[in-house]
Short mmCIF file of C-alpha atoms in Angstrom, two decimals:
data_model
loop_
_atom_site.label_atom_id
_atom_site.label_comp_id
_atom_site.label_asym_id
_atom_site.label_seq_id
_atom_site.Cartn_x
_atom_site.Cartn_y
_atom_site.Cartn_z
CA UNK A 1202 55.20 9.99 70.97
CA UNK A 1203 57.92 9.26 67.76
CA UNK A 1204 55.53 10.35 65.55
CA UNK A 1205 55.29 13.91 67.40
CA UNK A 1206 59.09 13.83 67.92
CA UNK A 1207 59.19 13.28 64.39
CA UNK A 1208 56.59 16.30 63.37
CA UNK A 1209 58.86 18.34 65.75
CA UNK A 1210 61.97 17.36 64.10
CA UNK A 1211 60.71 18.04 60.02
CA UNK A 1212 59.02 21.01 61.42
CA UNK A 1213 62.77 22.34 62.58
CA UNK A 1214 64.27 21.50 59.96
CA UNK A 1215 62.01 22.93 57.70
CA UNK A 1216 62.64 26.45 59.54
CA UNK A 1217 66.13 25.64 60.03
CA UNK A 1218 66.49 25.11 55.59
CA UNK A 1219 64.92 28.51 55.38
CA UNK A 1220 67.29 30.01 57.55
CA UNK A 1221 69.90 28.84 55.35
CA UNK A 1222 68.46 29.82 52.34
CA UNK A 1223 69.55 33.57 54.16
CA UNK A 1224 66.52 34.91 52.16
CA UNK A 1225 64.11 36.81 53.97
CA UNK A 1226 63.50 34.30 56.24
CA UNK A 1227 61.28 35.79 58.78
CA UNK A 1228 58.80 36.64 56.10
CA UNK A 1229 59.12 33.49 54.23
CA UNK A 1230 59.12 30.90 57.53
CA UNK A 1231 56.04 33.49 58.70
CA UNK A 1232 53.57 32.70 55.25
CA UNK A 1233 55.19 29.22 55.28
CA UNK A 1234 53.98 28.30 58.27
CA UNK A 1235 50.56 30.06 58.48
CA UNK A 1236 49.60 28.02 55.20
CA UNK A 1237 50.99 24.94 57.23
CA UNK A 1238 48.96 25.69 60.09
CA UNK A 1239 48.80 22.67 62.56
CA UNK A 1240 49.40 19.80 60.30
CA UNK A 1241 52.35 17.36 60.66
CA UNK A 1242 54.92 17.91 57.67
CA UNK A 1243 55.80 14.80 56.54
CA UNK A 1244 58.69 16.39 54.15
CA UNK A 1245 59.72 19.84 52.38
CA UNK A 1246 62.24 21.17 50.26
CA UNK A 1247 63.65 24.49 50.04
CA UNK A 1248 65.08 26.30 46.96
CA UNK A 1249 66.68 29.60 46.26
CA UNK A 1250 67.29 30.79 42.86
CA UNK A 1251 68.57 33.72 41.66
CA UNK A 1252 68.48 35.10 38.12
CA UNK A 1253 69.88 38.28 36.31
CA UNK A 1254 67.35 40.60 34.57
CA UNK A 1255 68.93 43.28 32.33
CA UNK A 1256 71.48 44.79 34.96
CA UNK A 1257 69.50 43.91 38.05
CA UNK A 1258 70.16 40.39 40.00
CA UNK A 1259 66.43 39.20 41.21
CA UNK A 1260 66.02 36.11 44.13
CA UNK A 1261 63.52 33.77 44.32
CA UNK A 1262 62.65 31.17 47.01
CA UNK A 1263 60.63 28.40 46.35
CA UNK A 1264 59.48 26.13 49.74
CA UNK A 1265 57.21 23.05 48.90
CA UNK A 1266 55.72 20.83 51.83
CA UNK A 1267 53.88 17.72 52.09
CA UNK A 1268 51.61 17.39 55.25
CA UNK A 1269 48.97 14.56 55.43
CA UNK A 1270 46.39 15.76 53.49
CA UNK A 1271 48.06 18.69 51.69
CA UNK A 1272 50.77 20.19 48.91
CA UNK A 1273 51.78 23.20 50.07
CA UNK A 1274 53.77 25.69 47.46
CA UNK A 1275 55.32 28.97 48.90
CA UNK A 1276 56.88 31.37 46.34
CA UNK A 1277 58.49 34.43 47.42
CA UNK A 1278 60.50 37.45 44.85
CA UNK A 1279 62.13 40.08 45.80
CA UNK A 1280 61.21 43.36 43.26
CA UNK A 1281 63.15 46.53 42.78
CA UNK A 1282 61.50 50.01 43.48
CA UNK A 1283 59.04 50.92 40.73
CA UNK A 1284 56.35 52.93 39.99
CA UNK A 1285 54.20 50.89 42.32
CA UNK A 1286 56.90 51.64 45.49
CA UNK A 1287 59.84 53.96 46.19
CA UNK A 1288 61.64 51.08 48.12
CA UNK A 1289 62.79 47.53 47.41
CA UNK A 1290 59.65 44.97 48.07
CA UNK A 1291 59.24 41.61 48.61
CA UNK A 1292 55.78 39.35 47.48
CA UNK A 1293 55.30 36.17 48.51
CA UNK A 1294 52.50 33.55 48.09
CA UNK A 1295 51.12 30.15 49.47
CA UNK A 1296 49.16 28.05 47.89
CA UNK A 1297 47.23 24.90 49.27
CA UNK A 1298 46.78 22.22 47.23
CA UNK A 1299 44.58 18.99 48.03
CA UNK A 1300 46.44 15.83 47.65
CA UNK A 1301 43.91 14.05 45.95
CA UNK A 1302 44.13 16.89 43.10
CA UNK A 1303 47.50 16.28 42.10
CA UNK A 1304 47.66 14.41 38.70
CA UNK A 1305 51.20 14.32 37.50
CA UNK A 1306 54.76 13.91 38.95
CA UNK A 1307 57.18 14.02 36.98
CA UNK A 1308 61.49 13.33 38.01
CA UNK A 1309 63.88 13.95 35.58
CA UNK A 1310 67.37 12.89 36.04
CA UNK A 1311 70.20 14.19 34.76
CA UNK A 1312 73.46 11.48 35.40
CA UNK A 1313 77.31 11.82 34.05
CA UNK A 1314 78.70 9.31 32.51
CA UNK A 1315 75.68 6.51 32.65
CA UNK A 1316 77.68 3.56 31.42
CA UNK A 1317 79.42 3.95 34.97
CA UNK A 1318 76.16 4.98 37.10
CA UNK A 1319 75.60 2.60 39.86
CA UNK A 1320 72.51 2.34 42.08
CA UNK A 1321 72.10 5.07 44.95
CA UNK A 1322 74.39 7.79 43.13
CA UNK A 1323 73.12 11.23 43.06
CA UNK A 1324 72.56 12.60 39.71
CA UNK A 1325 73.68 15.69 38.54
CA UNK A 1326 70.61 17.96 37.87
CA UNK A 1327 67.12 16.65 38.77
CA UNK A 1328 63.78 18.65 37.10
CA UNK A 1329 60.74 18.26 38.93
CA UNK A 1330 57.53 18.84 37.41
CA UNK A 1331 54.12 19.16 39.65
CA UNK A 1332 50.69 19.10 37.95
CA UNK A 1333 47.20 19.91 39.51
CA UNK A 1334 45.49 21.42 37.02
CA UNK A 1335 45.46 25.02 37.95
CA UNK A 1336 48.03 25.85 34.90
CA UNK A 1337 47.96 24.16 31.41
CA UNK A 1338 50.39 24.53 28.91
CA UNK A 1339 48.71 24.01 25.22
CA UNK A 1340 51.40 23.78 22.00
CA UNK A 1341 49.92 23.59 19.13
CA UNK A 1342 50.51 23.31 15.56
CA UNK A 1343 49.61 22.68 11.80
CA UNK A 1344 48.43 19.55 11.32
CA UNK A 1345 49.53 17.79 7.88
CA UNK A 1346 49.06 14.47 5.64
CA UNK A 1347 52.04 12.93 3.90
CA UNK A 1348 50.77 14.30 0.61
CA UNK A 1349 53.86 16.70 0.26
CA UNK A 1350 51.67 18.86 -2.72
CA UNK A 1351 48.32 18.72 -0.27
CA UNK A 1352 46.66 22.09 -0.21
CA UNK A 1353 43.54 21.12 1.89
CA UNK A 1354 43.12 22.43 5.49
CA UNK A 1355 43.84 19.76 8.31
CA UNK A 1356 43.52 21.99 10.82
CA UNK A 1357 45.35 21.65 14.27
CA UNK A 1358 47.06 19.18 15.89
CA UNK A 1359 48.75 19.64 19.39
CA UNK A 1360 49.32 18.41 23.07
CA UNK A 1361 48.28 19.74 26.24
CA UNK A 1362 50.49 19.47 29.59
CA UNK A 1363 49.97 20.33 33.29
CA UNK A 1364 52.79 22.66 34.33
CA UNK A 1365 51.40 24.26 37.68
CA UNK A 1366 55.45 24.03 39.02
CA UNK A 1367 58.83 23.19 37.71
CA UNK A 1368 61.48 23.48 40.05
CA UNK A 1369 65.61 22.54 39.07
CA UNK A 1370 67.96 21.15 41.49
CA UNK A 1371 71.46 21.00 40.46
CA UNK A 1372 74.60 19.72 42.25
CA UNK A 1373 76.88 22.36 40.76
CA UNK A 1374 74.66 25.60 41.61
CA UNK A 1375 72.72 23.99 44.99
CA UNK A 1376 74.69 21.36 46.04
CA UNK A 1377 74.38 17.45 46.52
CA UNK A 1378 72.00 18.20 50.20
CA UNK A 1379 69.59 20.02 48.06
CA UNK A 1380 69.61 17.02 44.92
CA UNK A 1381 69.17 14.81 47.75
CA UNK A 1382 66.10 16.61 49.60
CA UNK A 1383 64.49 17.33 45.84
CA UNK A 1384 64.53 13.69 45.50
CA UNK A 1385 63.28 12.71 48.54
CA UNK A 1386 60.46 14.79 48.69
CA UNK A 1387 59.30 13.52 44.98
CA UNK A 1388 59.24 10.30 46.40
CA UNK A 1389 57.27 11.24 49.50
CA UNK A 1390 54.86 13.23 47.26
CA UNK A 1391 54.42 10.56 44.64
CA UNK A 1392 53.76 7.98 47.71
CA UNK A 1393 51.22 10.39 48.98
CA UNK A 1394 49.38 10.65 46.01
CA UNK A 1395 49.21 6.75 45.37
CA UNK A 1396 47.78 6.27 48.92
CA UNK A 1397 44.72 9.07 47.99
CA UNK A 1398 44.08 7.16 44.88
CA UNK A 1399 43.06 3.96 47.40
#
């Protein structure tokens, strides 16, 4: 019985955070919770975003949930009319991912003044970075010996890294709720993950 009061609880909240976000949240609660589907969320997060191209202002929402067996991701943009449509349009997009796929979590923390930080104090910006192997970022370069007059061809040298999603939280621009809730739901992810890897 907790447990489903629980599932109930997340699951409001969950719709409750979209409401908030104010953006198109009939449409984004709607594909949210079709990917969802019947599964308990264990935890979510909910980010807007909005960005300036050229003279237009663009939104973005991102939603993320954890059930028991799944990463959901949720991306919805809202488009100006184009070519394409006469009228403003909004996409949006699930995707599922199994949690036993996920091979990199990454939390980075941004903190003021770290000489003074003390344990449990929200820091100001965190990054976090999701990999599962559907996007891979290659950089590569010239590869070189220390021979600074060294004509010969070395060929390539480079680095390869998973960057399916990277979401930033800030307490300035989304405020110390939404820091909190991104770092809550990196721990519940990361805890999810270890217990697939049993």
């Amino acid at each position: 019985m907790d447990g489903m009061a629980k599932t109930s609880t997340t699951t409001q909240g969950l719709r409750a955070a979209i409401e908030r976000s104010g953006y198109y949240p009939a449409l984004v609660a709607e594909a949210v919770e079709a990917a969802v589907g019947g599964e308990p969320i264990r935890s979510y997060l909910v980010h807007q975003e909005t960005t300036f191209d050229q003279n237009e202002v663009r939104r973005h929402v991102t939603v993320l949930v954890l059930t028991d067996n799944r990463f959901i991701v949720s991306h919805t943009d809202e488009q100006g009319a184009d070519d394409t449509s006469p009228t403003p349009y909004a996409t949006t997009s699930t995707e599922s991912v199994k949690l036993s796929r996920i091979s990199s979590i990454v939390v980075s923390r941004v903190v003021a003044n770290p000489e003074q930080y003390t344990p449990g104090r929200l820091p100001r910006e965190v990054v976090l970075t999701i990999g599962w192997g559907a996007v891979s970022r290659i950089d590569l370069e010239p590869a070189a010996c220390g021979d600074p007059n060294c004509e010969a061809d070395h060929g390539y040298t480079g680095s390869s890294t998973a960057d399916d999603l990277s979401l930033r939280v800030s307490e300035a621009g989304d405020g110390p709720e939404t820091v909190r809730q991104a770092l809550s739901f990196a721990q519940a992810l990361s805890e999810a993950t270890a217990d697939t890897g049993r």
